[in-house]
PDB file of C-alpha atoms in Angstrom:
ATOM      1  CA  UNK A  12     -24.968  11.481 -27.138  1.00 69.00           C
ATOM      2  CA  UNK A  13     -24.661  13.962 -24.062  1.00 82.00           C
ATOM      3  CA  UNK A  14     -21.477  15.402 -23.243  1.00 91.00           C
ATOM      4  CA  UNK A  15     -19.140  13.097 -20.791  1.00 88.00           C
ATOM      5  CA  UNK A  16     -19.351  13.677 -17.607  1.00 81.00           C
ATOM      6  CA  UNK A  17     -16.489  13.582 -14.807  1.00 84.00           C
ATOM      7  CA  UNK A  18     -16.756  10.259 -13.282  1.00 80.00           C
ATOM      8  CA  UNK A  19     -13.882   9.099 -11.111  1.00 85.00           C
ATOM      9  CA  UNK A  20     -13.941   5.442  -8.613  1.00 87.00           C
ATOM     10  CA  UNK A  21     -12.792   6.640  -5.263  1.00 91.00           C
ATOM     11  CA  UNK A  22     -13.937   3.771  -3.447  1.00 93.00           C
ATOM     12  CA  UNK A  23     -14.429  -0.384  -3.323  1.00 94.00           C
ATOM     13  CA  UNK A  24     -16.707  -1.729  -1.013  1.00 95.00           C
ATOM     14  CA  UNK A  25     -16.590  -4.995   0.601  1.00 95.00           C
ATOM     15  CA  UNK A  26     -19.914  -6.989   2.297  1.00 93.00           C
ATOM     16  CA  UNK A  27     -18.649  -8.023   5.868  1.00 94.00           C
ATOM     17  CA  UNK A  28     -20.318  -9.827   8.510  1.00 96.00           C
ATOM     18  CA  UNK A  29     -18.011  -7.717  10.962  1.00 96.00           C
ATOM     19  CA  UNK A  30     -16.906  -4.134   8.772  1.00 97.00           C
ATOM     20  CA  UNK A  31     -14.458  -2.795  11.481  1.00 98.00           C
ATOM     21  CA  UNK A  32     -12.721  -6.592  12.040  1.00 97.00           C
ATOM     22  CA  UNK A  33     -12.260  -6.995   7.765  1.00 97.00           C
ATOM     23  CA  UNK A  34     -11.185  -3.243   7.951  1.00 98.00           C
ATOM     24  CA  UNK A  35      -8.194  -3.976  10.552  1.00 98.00           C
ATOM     25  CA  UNK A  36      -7.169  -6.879   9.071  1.00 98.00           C
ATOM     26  CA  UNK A  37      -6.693  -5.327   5.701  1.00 98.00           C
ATOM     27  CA  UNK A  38      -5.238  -2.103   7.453  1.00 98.00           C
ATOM     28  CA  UNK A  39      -2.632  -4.121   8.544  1.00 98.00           C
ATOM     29  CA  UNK A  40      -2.194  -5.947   5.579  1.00 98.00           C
ATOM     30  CA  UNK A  41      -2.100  -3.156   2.773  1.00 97.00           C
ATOM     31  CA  UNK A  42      -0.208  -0.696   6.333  1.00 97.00           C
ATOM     32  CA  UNK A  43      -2.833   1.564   5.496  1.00 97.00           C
ATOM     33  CA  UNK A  44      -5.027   3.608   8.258  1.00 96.00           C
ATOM     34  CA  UNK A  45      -8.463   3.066   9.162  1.00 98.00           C
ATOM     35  CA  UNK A  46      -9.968   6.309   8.918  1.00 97.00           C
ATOM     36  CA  UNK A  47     -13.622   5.392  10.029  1.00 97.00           C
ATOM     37  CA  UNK A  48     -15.516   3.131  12.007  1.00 98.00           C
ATOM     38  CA  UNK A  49     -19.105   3.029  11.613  1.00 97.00           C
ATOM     39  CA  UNK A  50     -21.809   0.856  13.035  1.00 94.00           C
ATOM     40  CA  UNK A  51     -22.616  -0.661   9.646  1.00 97.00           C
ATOM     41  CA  UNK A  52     -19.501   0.911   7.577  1.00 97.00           C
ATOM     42  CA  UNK A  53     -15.748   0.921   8.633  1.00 98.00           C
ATOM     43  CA  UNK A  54     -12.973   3.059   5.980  1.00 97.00           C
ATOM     44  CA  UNK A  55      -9.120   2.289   5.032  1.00 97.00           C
ATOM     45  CA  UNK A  56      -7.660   5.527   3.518  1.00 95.00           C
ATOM     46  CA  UNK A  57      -4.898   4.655   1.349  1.00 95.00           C
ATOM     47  CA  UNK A  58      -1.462   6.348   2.183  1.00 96.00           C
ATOM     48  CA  UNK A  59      -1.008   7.158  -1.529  1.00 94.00           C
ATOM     49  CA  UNK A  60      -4.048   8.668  -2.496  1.00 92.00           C
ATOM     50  CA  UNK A  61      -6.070   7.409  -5.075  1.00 91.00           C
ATOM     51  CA  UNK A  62      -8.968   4.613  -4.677  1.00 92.00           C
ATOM     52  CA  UNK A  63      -9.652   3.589  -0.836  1.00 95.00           C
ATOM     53  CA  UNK A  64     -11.555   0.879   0.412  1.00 97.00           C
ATOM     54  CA  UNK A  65     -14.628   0.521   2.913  1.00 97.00           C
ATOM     55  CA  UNK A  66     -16.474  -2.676   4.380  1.00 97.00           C
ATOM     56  CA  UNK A  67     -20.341  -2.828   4.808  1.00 96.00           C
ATOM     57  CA  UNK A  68     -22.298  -5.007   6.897  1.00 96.00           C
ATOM     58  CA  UNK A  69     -24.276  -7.404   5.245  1.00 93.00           C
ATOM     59  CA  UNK A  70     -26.582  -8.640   7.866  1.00 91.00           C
ATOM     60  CA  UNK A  71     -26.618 -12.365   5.621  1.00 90.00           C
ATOM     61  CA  UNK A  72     -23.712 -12.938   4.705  1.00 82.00           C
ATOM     62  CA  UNK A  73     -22.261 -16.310   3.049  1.00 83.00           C
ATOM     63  CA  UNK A  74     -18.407 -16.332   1.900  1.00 81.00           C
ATOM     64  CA  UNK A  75     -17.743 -16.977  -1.332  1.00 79.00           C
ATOM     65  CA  UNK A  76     -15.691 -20.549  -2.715  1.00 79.00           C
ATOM     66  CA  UNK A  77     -12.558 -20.563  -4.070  1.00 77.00           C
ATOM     67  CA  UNK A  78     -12.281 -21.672  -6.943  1.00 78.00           C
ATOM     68  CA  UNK A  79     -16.049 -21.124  -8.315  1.00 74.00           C
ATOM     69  CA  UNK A  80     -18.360 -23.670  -8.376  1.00 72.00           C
ATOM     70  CA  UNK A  81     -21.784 -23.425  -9.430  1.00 80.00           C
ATOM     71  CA  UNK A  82     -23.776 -24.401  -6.274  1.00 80.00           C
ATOM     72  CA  UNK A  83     -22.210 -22.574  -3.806  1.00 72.00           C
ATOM     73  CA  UNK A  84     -21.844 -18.514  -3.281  1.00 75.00           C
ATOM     74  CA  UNK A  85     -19.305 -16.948  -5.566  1.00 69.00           C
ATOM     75  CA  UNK A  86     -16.940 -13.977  -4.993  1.00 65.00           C
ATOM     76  CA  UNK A  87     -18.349 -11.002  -6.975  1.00 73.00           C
ATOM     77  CA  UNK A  88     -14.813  -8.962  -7.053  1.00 81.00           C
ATOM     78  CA  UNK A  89     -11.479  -9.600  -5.707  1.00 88.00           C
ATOM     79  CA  UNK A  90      -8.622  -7.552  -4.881  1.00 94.00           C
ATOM     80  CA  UNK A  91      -5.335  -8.021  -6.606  1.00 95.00           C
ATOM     81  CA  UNK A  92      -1.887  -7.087  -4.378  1.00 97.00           C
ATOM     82  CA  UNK A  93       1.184  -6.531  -6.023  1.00 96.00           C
ATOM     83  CA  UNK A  94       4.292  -7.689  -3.526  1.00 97.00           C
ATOM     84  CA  UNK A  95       8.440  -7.438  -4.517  1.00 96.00           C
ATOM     85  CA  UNK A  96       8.536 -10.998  -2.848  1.00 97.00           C
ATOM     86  CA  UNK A  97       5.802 -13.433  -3.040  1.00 97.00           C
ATOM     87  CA  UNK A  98       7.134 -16.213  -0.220  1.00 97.00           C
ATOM     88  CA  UNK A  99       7.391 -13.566   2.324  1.00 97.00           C
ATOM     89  CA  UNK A 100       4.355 -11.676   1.227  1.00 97.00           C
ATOM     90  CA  UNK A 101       2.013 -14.683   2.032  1.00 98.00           C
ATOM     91  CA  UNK A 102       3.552 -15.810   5.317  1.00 98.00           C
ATOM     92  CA  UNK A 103       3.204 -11.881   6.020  1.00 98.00           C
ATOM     93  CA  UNK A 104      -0.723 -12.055   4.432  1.00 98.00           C
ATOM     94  CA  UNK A 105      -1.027 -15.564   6.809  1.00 98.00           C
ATOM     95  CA  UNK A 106       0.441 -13.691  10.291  1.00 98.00           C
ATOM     96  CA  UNK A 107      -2.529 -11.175   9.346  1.00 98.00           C
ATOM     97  CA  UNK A 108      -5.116 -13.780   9.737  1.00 98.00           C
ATOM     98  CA  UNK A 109      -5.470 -14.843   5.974  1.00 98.00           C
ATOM     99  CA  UNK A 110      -5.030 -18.182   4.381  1.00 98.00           C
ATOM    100  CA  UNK A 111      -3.806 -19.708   1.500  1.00 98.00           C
ATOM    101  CA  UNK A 112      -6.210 -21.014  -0.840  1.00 96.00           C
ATOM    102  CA  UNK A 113      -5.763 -24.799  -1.844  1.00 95.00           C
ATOM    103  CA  UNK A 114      -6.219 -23.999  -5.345  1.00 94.00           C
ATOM    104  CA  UNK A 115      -3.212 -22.237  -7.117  1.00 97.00           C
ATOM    105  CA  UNK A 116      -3.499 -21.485 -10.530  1.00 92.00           C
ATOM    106  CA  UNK A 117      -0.253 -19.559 -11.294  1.00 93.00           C
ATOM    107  CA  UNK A 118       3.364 -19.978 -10.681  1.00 93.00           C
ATOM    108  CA  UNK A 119       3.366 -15.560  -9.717  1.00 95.00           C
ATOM    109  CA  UNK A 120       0.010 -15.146  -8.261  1.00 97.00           C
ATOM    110  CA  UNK A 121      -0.615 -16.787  -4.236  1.00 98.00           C
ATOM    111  CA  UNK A 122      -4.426 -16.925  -3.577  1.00 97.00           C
ATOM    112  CA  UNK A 123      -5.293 -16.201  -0.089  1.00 97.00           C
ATOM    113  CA  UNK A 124      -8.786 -15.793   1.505  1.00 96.00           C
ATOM    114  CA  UNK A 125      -9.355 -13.005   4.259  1.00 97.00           C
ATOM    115  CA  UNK A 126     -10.383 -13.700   7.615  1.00 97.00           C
ATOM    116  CA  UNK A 127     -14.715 -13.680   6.163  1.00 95.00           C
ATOM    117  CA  UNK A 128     -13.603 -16.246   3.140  1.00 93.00           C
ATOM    118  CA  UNK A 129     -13.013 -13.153   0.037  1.00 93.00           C
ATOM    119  CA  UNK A 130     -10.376 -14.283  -2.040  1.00 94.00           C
ATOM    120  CA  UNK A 131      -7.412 -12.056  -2.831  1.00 96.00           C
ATOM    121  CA  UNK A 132      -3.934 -12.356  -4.900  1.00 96.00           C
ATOM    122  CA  UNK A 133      -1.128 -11.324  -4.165  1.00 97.00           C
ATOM    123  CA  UNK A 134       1.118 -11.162  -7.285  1.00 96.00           C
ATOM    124  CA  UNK A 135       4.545 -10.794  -8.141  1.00 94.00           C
ATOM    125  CA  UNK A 136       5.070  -7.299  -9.990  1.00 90.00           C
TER     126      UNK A 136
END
């Protein structure tokens, strides 16, 4: 076996049917800055350093379900949000545009689905 290289995740990407649109809600979500609008891209930089996010077009785009089920398009990734309070995290999340999933499967964790149907949790940490 070769040597290992240096390999470090700097960035998640996220299909959109509308990159800059996802990209403001989650700026104002996650209070982070959108550092770049492209015509097919758009970029969050994250305050803190560490792993940003970006949103791509995808020209066809169907949301995923929540929860899975096998005929219909399922979410390849998900983002998980740590919060101090979950009650006023999700009305927060919902006054950004998101909603809250009808299917709850922890007491800690609130499901919501962004404005172009990804799921994401926010959690209690």
């Amino acid at each position: 076996m070769t040597d290992r290289p240096s390999l470090t995740l700097t960035t998640i990407n996220i299909g959109s049917p509308d990159p800059a649109a996802l990209a403001h809600f989650y700026a104002r979500l996650l209070d982070w800055e959108v550092a770049r609008v492209e015509e097919t891209d758009a970029y969050l930089r994250n305050p803190n350093g560490g792993i940003s996010v970006s949103f791509q077009l995808e020209d066809v785009f169907t949301p995923p379900v929540w929860p899975n089920t096998a005929d219909h398009q399922q979410m390849m990734m998900h983002l998980d949000i740590m919060v101090s309070d979950l009650e006023t995290s999700v009305e927060f999340a919902l006054g950004c545009g998101a909603t809250l999933a009808q299917y709850q499967p922890q007491e800690d964790v609130r499901v919501c689905v962004d404005p172009h149907g990804h799921p994401f949790c926010l959690w209690l940490g």
